[in-house]
Amino acid sequence: MSASITQEEVFTAIVSLLGEGKNPHHLNVRKALGGRGSGPHLSRFIRAFYAQYGRTMVHPPKVHPPKRRVEESFDQLLTSLRTVKRPEPHEGTAAYLTAVFECIGTNLDQIFVALMNWESELNCREERLSHLEPKLRNKKSAAPLTK
């Protein structure tokens, strides 16, 4: 049954799995192919895929994942708020509130920039993968694998 699986089918399944954010190991590839293909046979095709396209694959984004970056930014915000000088009893609270809101605004700007960078990195990855998928789908013949 594994002989009926072509390299092109496996490569297309791998690209699809990568697009879904799933690990393209032989079990996931077999599932994507409707249960067809033996583990060793699929593993050879997976190794061939990475040998051929691995260097063109997109690397993970260099910015921190948003959740971690946002958590760090909120920690930084709290630290910054603690440094805002409290008003003296005879001073009004307007200057204090202005300083607090400026501090919050600066930190929210940093969070926004981090999220925009993350979005840019993800868009770049999506574009690179979208160029790879048609190339794999249009491959005319599957070259036989040799060990």
GROMACS .gro file of C-alpha atoms in nm:
model
  147
    1MET     CA    1   0.000   0.000   0.000
    2SER     CA    2   0.285   0.244   0.072
    3ALA     CA    3   0.402   0.212  -0.291
    4SER     CA    4   0.091   0.403  -0.398
    5ILE     CA    5   0.209   0.710  -0.207
    6THR     CA    6   0.407   0.952  -0.421
    7GLN     CA    7   0.667   1.199  -0.311
    8GLU     CA    8   0.447   1.479  -0.442
    9GLU     CA    9   0.155   1.368  -0.223
   10VAL     CA   10   0.378   1.355   0.084
   11PHE     CA   11   0.537   1.694   0.007
   12THR     CA   12   0.193   1.850  -0.039
   13ALA     CA   13   0.074   1.697   0.290
   14ILE     CA   14   0.382   1.833   0.469
   15VAL     CA   15   0.323   2.185   0.335
   16SER     CA   16  -0.040   2.162   0.441
   17LEU     CA   17   0.054   2.047   0.791
   18LEU     CA   18   0.313   2.321   0.825
   19GLY     CA   19   0.052   2.573   0.714
   20GLU     CA   20  -0.175   2.449   0.991
   21GLY     CA   21   0.106   2.478   1.244
   22LYS     CA   22   0.129   2.101   1.293
   23ASN     CA   23   0.445   1.892   1.316
   24PRO     CA   24   0.483   1.693   0.992
   25HIS     CA   25   0.598   1.365   1.147
   26HIS     CA   26   0.498   1.037   0.982
   27LEU     CA   27   0.183   0.991   1.192
   28ASN     CA   28   0.043   1.333   1.099
   29VAL     CA   29   0.144   1.290   0.736
   30ARG     CA   30  -0.027   0.949   0.726
   31LYS     CA   31  -0.341   1.103   0.875
   32ALA     CA   32  -0.330   1.384   0.615
   33LEU     CA   33  -0.305   1.118   0.344
   34GLY     CA   34  -0.614   0.937   0.467
   35GLY     CA   35  -0.430   0.663   0.653
   36ARG     CA   36  -0.208   0.562   0.360
   37GLY     CA   37   0.166   0.497   0.377
   38SER     CA   38   0.398   0.307   0.607
   39GLY     CA   39   0.600   0.486   0.873
   40PRO     CA   40   0.943   0.410   0.719
   41HIS     CA   41   0.825   0.500   0.367
   42LEU     CA   42   0.673   0.829   0.482
   43SER     CA   43   0.980   0.907   0.694
   44ARG     CA   44   1.203   0.875   0.386
   45PHE     CA   45   0.985   1.123   0.198
   46ILE     CA   46   0.981   1.359   0.498
   47ARG     CA   47   1.363   1.348   0.515
   48ALA     CA   48   1.374   1.414   0.140
   49PHE     CA   49   1.143   1.713   0.182
   50TYR     CA   50   1.366   1.871   0.446
   51ALA     CA   51   1.681   1.788   0.248
   52GLN     CA   52   1.536   1.966  -0.055
   53TYR     CA   53   1.344   2.253   0.106
   54GLY     CA   54   1.479   2.277   0.461
   55ARG     CA   55   1.711   2.567   0.394
   56THR     CA   56   1.425   2.768   0.242
   57MET     CA   57   1.195   2.708   0.536
   58VAL     CA   58   1.092   3.004   0.744
   59HIS     CA   59   1.257   3.037   1.082
   60PRO     CA   60   1.046   3.118   1.388
   61PRO     CA   61   0.985   3.488   1.441
   62LYS     CA   62   1.263   3.668   1.625
   63VAL     CA   63   1.025   3.864   1.846
   64HIS     CA   64   0.884   3.707   2.158
   65PRO     CA   65   0.544   3.545   2.132
   66PRO     CA   66   0.279   3.809   2.207
   67LYS     CA   67   0.166   3.663   2.540
   68ARG     CA   68   0.518   3.662   2.681
   69ARG     CA   69   0.595   4.008   2.539
   70VAL     CA   70   0.269   4.150   2.674
   71GLU     CA   71   0.331   4.000   3.018
   72GLU     CA   72   0.682   4.149   3.021
   73SER     CA   73   0.542   4.486   2.914
   74PHE     CA   74   0.282   4.485   3.191
   75ASP     CA   75   0.551   4.398   3.445
   76GLN     CA   76   0.752   4.688   3.305
   77LEU     CA   77   0.442   4.911   3.326
   78LEU     CA   78   0.391   4.828   3.694
   79THR     CA   79   0.757   4.895   3.764
   80SER     CA   80   0.735   5.229   3.581
   81LEU     CA   81   0.419   5.327   3.768
   82ARG     CA   82   0.595   5.264   4.098
   83THR     CA   83   0.860   5.521   4.003
   84VAL     CA   84   0.610   5.801   3.931
   85LYS     CA   85   0.653   6.058   4.206
   86ARG     CA   86   0.344   6.095   4.420
   87PRO     CA   87   0.222   6.448   4.470
   88GLU     CA   88   0.284   6.639   4.791
   89PRO     CA   89  -0.030   6.709   4.996
   90HIS     CA   90  -0.033   7.073   4.884
   91GLU     CA   91   0.002   6.981   4.512
   92GLY     CA   92  -0.291   6.895   4.292
   93THR     CA   93  -0.341   6.548   4.150
   94ALA     CA   94  -0.357   6.669   3.789
   95ALA     CA   95   0.021   6.658   3.740
   96TYR     CA   96   0.035   6.315   3.904
   97LEU     CA   97  -0.242   6.176   3.683
   98THR     CA   98  -0.074   6.322   3.374
   99ALA     CA   99   0.252   6.146   3.464
  100VAL     CA  100   0.067   5.817   3.530
  101PHE     CA  101  -0.118   5.832   3.197
  102GLU     CA  102   0.201   5.919   3.008
  103CYS     CA  103   0.369   5.619   3.167
  104ILE     CA  104   0.078   5.392   3.070
  105GLY     CA  105   0.072   5.535   2.716
  106THR     CA  106   0.444   5.475   2.665
  107ASN     CA  107   0.415   5.114   2.778
  108LEU     CA  108   0.107   5.050   2.565
  109ASP     CA  109   0.297   5.189   2.266
  110GLN     CA  110   0.571   4.933   2.332
  111ILE     CA  111   0.313   4.652   2.344
  112PHE     CA  112   0.157   4.776   2.020
  113VAL     CA  113   0.497   4.785   1.846
  114ALA     CA  114   0.574   4.429   1.965
  115LEU     CA  115   0.241   4.302   1.832
  116MET     CA  116   0.292   4.482   1.499
  117ASN     CA  117   0.638   4.323   1.467
  118TRP     CA  118   0.489   3.982   1.543
  119GLU     CA  119   0.218   4.032   1.279
  120SER     CA  120   0.481   4.137   1.024
  121GLU     CA  121   0.690   3.827   1.094
  122LEU     CA  122   0.384   3.601   1.061
  123ASN     CA  123   0.282   3.767   0.733
  124CYS     CA  124   0.634   3.709   0.602
  125ARG     CA  125   0.616   3.340   0.697
  126GLU     CA  126   0.275   3.305   0.534
  127GLU     CA  127   0.403   3.462   0.211
  128ARG     CA  128   0.706   3.232   0.196
  129LEU     CA  129   0.492   2.924   0.258
  130SER     CA  130   0.237   3.035  -0.002
  131HIS     CA  131   0.518   3.049  -0.261
  132LEU     CA  132   0.641   2.703  -0.163
  133GLU     CA  133   0.305   2.527  -0.178
  134PRO     CA  134   0.231   2.587  -0.551
  135LYS     CA  135   0.585   2.484  -0.636
  136LEU     CA  136   0.526   2.153  -0.459
  137ARG     CA  137   0.178   2.103  -0.608
  138ASN     CA  138   0.299   2.169  -0.964
  139LYS     CA  139   0.588   1.930  -0.948
  140LYS     CA  140   0.537   1.714  -1.258
  141SER     CA  141   0.710   1.396  -1.150
  142ALA     CA  142   0.813   1.259  -0.818
  143ALA     CA  143   1.177   1.162  -0.829
  144PRO     CA  144   1.234   0.818  -0.680
  145LEU     CA  145   1.414   0.819  -0.350
  146THR     CA  146   1.739   0.634  -0.314
  147LYS     CA  147   1.893   0.541   0.012
   0.00000   0.00000   0.00000
